[in-house]
Every structure is written in C-alpha cells, then in structure tokens.
GROMACS .gro file of C-alpha atoms in nm:
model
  317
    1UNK     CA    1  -9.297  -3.174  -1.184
    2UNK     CA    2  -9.079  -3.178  -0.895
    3UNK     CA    3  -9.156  -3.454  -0.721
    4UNK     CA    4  -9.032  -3.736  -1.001
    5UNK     CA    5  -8.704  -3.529  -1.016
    6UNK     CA    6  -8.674  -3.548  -0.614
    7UNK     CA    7  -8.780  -3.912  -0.630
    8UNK     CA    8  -8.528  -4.007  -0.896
    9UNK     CA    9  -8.256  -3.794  -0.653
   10UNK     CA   10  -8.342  -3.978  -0.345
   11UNK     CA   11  -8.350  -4.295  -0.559
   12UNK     CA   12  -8.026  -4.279  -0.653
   13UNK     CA   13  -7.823  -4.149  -0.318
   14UNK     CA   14  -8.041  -4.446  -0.157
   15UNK     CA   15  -7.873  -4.681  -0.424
   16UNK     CA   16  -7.515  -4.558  -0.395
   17UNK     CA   17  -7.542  -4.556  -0.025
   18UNK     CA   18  -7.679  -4.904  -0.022
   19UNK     CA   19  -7.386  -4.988  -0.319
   20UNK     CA   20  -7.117  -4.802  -0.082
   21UNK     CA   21  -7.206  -4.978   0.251
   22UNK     CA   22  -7.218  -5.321   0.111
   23UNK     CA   23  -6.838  -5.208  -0.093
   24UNK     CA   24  -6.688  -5.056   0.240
   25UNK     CA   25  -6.754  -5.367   0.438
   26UNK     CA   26  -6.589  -5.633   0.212
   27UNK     CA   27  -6.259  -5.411   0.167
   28UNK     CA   28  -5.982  -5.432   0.348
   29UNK     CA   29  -5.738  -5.153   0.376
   30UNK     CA   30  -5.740  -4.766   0.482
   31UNK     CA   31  -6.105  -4.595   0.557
   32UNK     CA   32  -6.330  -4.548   0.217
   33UNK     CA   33  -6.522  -4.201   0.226
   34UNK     CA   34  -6.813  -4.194  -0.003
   35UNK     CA   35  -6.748  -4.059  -0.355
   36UNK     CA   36  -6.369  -4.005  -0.274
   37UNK     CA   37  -6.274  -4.335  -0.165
   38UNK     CA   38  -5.916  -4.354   0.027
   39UNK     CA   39  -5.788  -4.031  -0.086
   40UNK     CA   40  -5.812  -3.843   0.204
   41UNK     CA   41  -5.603  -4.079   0.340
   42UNK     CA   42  -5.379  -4.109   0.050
   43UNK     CA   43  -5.283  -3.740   0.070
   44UNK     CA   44  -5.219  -3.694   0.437
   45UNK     CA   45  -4.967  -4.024   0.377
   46UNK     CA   46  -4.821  -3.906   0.094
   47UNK     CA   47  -4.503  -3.797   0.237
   48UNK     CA   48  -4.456  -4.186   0.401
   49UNK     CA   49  -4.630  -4.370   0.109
   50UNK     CA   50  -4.430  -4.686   0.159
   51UNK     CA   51  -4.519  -4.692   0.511
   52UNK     CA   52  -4.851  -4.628   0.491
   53UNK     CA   53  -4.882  -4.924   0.272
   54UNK     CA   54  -4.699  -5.131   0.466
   55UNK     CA   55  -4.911  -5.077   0.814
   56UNK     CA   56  -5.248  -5.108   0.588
   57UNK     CA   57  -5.084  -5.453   0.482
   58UNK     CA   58  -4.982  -5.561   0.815
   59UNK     CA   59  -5.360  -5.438   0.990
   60UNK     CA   60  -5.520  -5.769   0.737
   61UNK     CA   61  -5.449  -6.026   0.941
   62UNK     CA   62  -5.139  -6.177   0.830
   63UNK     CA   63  -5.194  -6.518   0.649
   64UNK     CA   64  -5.580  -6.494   0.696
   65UNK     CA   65  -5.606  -6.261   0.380
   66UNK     CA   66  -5.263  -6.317   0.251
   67UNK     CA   67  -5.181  -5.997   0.346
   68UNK     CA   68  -5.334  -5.785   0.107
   69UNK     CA   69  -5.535  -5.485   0.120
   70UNK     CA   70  -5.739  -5.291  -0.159
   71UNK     CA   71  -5.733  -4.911  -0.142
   72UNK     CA   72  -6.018  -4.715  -0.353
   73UNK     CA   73  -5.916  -4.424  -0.546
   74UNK     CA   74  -6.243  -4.372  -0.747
   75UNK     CA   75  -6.015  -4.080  -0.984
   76UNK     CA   76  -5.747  -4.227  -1.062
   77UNK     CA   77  -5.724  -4.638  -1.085
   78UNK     CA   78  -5.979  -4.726  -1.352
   79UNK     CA   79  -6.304  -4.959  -1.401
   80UNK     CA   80  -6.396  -4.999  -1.062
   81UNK     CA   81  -6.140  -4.737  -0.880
   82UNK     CA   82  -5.956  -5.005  -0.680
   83UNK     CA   83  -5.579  -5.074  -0.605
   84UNK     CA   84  -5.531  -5.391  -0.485
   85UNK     CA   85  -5.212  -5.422  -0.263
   86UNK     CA   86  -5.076  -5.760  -0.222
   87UNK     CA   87  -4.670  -5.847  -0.016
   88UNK     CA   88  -4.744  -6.172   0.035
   89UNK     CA   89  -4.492  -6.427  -0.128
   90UNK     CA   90  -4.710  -6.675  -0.296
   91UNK     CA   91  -4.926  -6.353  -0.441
   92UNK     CA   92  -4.598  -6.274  -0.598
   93UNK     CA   93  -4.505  -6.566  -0.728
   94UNK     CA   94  -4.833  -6.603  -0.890
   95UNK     CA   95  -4.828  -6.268  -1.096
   96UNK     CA   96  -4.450  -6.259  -1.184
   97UNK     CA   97  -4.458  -6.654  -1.215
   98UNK     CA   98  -4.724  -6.891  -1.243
   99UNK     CA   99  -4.966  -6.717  -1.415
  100UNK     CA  100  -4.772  -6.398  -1.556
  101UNK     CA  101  -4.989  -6.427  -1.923
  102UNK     CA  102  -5.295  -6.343  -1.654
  103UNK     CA  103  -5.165  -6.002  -1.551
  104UNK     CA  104  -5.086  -5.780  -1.844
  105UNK     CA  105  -4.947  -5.425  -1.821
  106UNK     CA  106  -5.216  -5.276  -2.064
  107UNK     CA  107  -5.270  -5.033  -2.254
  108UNK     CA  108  -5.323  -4.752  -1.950
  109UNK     CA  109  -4.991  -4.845  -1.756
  110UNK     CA  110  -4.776  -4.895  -2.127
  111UNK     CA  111  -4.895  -4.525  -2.207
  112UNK     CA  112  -4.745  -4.366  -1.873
  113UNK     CA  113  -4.414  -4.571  -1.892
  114UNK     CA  114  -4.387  -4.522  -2.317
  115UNK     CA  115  -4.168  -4.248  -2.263
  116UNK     CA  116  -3.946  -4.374  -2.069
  117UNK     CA  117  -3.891  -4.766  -2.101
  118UNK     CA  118  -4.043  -4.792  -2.500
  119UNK     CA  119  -4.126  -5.120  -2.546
  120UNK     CA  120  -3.851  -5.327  -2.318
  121UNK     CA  121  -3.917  -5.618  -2.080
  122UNK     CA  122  -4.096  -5.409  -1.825
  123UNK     CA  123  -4.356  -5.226  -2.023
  124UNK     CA  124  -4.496  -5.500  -2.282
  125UNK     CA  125  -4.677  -5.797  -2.349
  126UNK     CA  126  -4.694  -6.103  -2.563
  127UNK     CA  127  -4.428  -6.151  -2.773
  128UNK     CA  128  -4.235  -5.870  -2.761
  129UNK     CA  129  -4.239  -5.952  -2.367
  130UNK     CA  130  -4.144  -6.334  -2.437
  131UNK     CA  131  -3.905  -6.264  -2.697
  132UNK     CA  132  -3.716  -6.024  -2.469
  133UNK     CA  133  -3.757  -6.221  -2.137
  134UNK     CA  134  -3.585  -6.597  -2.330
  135UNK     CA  135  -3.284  -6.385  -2.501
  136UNK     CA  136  -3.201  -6.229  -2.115
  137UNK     CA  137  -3.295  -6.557  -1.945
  138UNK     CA  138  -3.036  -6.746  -2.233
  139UNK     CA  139  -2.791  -6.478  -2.191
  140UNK     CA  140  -2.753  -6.501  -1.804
  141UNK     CA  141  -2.640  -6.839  -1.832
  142UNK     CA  142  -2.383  -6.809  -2.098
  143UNK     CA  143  -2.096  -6.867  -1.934
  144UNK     CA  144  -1.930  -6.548  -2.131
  145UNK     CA  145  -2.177  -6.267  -1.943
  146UNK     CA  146  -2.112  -6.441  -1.643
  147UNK     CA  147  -1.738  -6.404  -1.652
  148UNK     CA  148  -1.827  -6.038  -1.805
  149UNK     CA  149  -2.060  -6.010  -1.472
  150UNK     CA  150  -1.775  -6.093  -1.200
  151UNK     CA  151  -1.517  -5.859  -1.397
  152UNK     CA  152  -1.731  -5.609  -1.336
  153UNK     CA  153  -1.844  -5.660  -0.978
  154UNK     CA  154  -1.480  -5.773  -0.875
  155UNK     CA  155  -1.351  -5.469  -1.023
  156UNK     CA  156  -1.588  -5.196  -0.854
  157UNK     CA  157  -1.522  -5.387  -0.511
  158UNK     CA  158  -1.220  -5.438  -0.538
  159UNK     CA  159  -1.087  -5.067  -0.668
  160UNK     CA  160  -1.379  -4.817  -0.534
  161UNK     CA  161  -1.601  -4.992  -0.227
  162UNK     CA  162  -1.317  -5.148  -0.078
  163UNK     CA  163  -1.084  -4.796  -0.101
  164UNK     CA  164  -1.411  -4.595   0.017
  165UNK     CA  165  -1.543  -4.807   0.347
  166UNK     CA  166  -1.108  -4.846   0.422
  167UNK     CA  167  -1.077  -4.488   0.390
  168UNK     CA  168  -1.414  -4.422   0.608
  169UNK     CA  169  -1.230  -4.642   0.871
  170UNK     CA  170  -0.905  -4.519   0.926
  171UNK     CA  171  -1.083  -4.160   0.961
  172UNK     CA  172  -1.386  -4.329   1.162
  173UNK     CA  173  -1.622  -4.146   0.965
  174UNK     CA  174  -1.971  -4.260   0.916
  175UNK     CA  175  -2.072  -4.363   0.569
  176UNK     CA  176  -2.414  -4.354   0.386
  177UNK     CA  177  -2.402  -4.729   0.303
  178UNK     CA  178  -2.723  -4.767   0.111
  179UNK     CA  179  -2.586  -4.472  -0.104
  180UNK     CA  180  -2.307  -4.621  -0.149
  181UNK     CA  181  -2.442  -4.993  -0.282
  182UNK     CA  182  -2.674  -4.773  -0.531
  183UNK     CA  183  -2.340  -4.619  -0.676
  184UNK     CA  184  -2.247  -5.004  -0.677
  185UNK     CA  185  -2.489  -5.188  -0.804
  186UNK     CA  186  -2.549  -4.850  -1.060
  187UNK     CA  187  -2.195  -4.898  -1.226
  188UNK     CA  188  -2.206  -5.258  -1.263
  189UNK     CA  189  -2.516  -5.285  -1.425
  190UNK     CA  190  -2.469  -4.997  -1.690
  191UNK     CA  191  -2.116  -5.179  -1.738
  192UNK     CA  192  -2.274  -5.554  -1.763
  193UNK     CA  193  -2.535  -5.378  -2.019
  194UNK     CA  194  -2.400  -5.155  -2.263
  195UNK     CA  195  -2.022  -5.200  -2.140
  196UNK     CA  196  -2.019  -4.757  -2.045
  197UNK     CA  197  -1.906  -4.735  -1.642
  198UNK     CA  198  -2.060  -4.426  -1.499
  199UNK     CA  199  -1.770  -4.427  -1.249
  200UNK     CA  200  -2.027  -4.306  -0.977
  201UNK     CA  201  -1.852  -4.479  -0.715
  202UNK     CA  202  -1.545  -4.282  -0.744
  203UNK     CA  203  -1.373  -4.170  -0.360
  204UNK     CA  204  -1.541  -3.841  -0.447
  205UNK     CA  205  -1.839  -4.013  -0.494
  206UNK     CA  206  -1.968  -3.765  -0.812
  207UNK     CA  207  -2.280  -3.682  -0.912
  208UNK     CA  208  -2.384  -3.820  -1.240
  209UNK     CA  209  -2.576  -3.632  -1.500
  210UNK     CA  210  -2.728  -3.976  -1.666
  211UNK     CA  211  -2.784  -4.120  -1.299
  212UNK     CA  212  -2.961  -3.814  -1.199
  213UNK     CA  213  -3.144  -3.785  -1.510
  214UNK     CA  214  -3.251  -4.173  -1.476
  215UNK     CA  215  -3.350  -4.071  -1.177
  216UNK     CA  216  -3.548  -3.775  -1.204
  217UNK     CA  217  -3.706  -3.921  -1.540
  218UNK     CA  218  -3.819  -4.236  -1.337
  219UNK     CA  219  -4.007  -4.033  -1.045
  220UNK     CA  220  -4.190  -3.778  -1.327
  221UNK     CA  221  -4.323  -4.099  -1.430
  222UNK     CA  222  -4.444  -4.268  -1.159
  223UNK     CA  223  -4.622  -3.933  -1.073
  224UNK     CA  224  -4.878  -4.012  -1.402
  225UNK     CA  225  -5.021  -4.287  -1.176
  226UNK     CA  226  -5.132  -4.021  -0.916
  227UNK     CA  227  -5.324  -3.804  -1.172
  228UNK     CA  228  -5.614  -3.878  -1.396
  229UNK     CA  229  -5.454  -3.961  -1.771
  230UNK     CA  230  -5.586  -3.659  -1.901
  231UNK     CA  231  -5.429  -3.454  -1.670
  232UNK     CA  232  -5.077  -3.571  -1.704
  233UNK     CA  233  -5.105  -3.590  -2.104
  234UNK     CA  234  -5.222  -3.191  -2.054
  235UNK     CA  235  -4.929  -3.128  -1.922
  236UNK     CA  236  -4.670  -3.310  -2.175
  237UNK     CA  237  -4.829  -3.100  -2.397
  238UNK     CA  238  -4.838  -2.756  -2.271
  239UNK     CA  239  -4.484  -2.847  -2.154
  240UNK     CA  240  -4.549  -2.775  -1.786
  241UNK     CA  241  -4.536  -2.908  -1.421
  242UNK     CA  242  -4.368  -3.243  -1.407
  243UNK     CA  243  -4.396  -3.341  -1.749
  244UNK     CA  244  -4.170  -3.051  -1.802
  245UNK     CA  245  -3.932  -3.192  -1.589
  246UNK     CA  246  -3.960  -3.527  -1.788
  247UNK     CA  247  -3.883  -3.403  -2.113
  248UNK     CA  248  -3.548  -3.219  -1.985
  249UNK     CA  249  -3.475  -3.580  -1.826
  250UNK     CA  250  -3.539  -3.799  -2.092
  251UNK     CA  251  -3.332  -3.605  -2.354
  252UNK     CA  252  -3.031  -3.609  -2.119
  253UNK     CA  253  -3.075  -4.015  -2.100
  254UNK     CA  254  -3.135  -4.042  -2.454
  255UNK     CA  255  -2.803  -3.909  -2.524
  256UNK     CA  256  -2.621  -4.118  -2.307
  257UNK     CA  257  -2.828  -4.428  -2.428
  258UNK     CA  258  -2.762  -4.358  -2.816
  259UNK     CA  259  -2.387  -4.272  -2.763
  260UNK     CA  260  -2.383  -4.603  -2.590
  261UNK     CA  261  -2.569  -4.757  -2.912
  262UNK     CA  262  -2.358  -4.629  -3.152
  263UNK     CA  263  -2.037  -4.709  -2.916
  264UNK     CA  264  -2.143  -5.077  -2.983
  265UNK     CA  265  -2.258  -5.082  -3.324
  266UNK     CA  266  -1.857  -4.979  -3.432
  267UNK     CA  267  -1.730  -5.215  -3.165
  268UNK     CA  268  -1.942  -5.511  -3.031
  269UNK     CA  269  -1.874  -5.677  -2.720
  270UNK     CA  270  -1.973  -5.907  -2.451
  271UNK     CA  271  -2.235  -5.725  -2.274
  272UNK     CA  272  -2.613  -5.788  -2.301
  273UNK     CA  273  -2.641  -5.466  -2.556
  274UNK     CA  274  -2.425  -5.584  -2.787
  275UNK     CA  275  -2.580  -5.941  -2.737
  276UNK     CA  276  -2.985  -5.798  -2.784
  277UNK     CA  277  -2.849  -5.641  -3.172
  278UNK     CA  278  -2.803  -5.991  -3.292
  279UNK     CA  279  -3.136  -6.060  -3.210
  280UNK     CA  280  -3.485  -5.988  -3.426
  281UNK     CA  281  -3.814  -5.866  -3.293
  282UNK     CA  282  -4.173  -6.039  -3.356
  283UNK     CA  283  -4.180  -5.948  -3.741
  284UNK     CA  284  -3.825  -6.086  -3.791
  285UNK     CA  285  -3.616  -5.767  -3.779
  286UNK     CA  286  -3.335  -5.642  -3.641
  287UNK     CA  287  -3.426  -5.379  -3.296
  288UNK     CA  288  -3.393  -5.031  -3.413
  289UNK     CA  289  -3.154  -4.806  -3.251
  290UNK     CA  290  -3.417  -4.664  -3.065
  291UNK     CA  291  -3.595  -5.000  -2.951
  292UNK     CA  292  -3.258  -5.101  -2.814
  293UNK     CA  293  -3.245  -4.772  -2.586
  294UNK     CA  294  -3.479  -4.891  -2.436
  295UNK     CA  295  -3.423  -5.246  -2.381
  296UNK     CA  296  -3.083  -5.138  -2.219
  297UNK     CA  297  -3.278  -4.867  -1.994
  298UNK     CA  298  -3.530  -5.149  -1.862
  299UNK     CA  299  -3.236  -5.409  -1.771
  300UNK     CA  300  -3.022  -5.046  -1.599
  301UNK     CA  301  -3.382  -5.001  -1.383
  302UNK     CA  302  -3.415  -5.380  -1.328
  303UNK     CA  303  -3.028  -5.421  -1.177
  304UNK     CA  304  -2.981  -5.079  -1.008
  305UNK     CA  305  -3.262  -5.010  -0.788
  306UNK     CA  306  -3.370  -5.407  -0.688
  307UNK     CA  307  -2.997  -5.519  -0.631
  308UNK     CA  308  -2.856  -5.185  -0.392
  309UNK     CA  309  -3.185  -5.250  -0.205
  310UNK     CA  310  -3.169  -5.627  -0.110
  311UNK     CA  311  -2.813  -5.497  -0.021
  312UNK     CA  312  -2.890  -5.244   0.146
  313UNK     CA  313  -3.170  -5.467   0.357
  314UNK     CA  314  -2.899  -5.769   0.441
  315UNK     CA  315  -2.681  -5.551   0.605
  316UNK     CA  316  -2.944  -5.344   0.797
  317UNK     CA  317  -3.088  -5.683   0.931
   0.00000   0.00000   0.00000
C-alpha cells in the first residue's frame, strides 16, 4: 500500500523539479529557490528595494532583453507567481501608450488601492478610465487652467522657494532640496486641483497633517502588495497592524478632501475640481461627492510625487 503512495511522491517532486529547472533557466532576474521563488532575496533587499531592482535590471543585458527582469514570488503575485520588471522606454510607452486597453489594473490591484484612490484615473478601467483621462487631457489645454497653473507655480517660487534657498544662502546653510521641491510641487498641485494651498512650503517649512496623512495612507497601501490578499483584508478587519494605520490616515484625508468638496460646491472656480463637477460619469450622472474625492486625490498623487522627483533628478545630474 505504500509503494503507489511513494511512487505518486517521487512522481511529483520529479515533475516540479523537472517544471522548476526548465522555469529557472528562462528567467531573468534575482536567484529562484524552489517553492519560494525570489523571496529570500526579496527580504534581505527590502530595506534598498529600489536598488535592488534597479541592479537586477541593469545585470539583463541592456538592450538585449530590453532591460527587464521577472522576479517569482510564488505567495504573493498571482496565476503564475511572477513580477515582471520592465525600465526600458519603449516597454513604457507600450503599456501607458500604445496598447494601454492591453494592460488593465484588475480586479486584484483595484481592491488594494479602493480605499484610497476609489475609482479615479489611476485605479480603473474602461470607461470610467476614458471618461476621466479626455476631461483631464481637455482641461490641460484650456487656456484658463493653464493661466490658473502658472499663478500657482509663479506664486510658490516666487514668495516661498525663492525666500527659502536666499535665506539658506546668506546663512550658507545646506538645504534638503528634494524636500524642498516635494513641498513645491505638493502646494501647487493641491492648489491647481481643488484651489486649497497646504502652505507646506512656508520658511518654517511645517508639517502638514493632510500631507502626512497622504503620505502615510499611500505607503499602508502599497504594503497590501507584499502580503497575500487574505492577509491584509484580516487585518482591515480586526483593525490591526498596518491596516490600522490606514484607517486613522484615510479619515484624516477624507476630511480635508470633503471640506475641499463642499468649499467648491458654494463657490466654483477654475481648478480641475471644480471643472470634473460639471462633468457626468458612464450612466450619465453627475460624480458624487465622494467619487470626486477621489478623482482630486489621484490627480494630488499624480502631480506631487512624479513632478518633485524629475526635479529633484535634473538638478542632481
């Protein structure tokens, strides 16, 4: 009676060894350990995450492979456990670009943002995605946002950077510039959005209770990509770990967000808020209050972080 059992065993590690070897030498990317894939490695880099992924990137071969990698993490991506990693301009041109209908967020990555960006540009499809994408993509041109767009920038140069880096020269102190174009870029788009300034980029340079809220509710999120769905939805609802920390975050940026709704419902103006309430969703009605939280949240993540960044990278270079 043993024997079929021991046969059916050796069967099957002979298959998945077989299945692993033939896997392992067609990726490209950081070491895959049977059953736990790249984890190990995952963990010890976890700390330098960015890095990590960048010298996995570079180790393909440049143009060969268009520099991307795939790294297996068999418990937490899903189907087949692979990431695949991809820097390589043309790549990203094809996914954000060329063929953006071909890469949908689905339902898996739409559940772990929900929370915090509802249904705005960055975490739907179809047309909720397309409706969203041609009123922002119409709006930019106006020439009204524009002018709205170089108030705002002129005005946080002008009365706050300027002071701040003149201030930091006459003392000749050093200053933390990439803090600094956050704060920036931070004000203007919150301003160019719902028409609020944050006034983070004060001489005393403050700390904000929405930024650091935005902040802190951004990271708890990204952290549901590290553990197993079950896991992280466990914890929203025992109201523990980082999901704890999520829930405090989100109700402070709710707050803000529906003071800043209601601020334009009684007084309209030229920002893209106030521009976004004229507008009707796929059924032909108006955004709810709360739909348009969250269409201002996804155009405050899309002009903070991306803008201070490419800033921040001109000057270092």
């Amino acid at each position: 009676e043993t024997f079929p059992f021991v046969f059916s065993l050796a069967a099957a590690i002979f298959a998945y060894a077989l299945w692993f070897h033939i896997l392992a030498r067609r990726l490209t990317g950081p070491r895959v350990w049977p059953l736990v894939g790249s984890l190990p490695s995952l963990f010890e880099n976890r700390r330098r995450i960015h890095d990590w992924m960048a010298s996995n990137l570079r180790a393909t071969g440049g143009l060969a492979t268009y520099q991307t990698c795939t790294i297996a993490l068999p418990f937490l991506a899903w189907k087949q456990g692979l990431y695949t990693v991809t820097c390589h301009p043309k790549n990203i041109e094809h996914i954000l670009k060329t063929r953006f209908d071909n890469y949908p967020k689905g339902p898996n990555w739409q559940a772990a943002f929900h929370d915090l960006l509802g249904q705005g540009i960055f975490n739907s499809d179809g047309e909720t995605w397309l409706i969203q994408r041609k009123t922002a993509a119409l709006e930019f041109t106006t020439r009204t946002l524009r002018q709205a767009m170089a108030r705002w920038v002129n005005r946080t140069i002008k009365d706050r950077l300027w002071h701040i880096l003149d201030r930091a020269s006459i003392e000749k102190k050093s200053v933390d510039l990439q803090d600094l174009l956050l704060r920036l870029t931070f004000d203007n788009i919150c301003g160019l959005t719902f028409g609020k300034d944050p006034e983070t980029l004060s001489p005393e340079l403050p700390e904000n209770s929405f930024a650091v809220a935005f902040d802190t509710a951004t990271e708890a999120t990204l952290y549901r990509f590290l553990y197993p769905g079950l896991l992280w939805r466990l914890e929203k609802i025992l109201g523990i770990g980082v999901e704890k920390r999520l829930k405090r975050s989100l109700q402070i940026v709710e707050n803000y967000m529906n003071d800043a709704v209601e601020a334009r419902k009684e007084a309209p103006s030229d920002d893209l808020l106030s521009r976004f309430m004229k507008k009707r969703d796929a059924e032909g009605n108006l955004f709810t209050s709360d739909v348009l939280q969250h269409i201002a949240l996804n155009f405050v993540l899309a002009g903070r972080d991306t803008s201070s960044v490419a800033l921040s990278w001109f000057f270092w270079l």
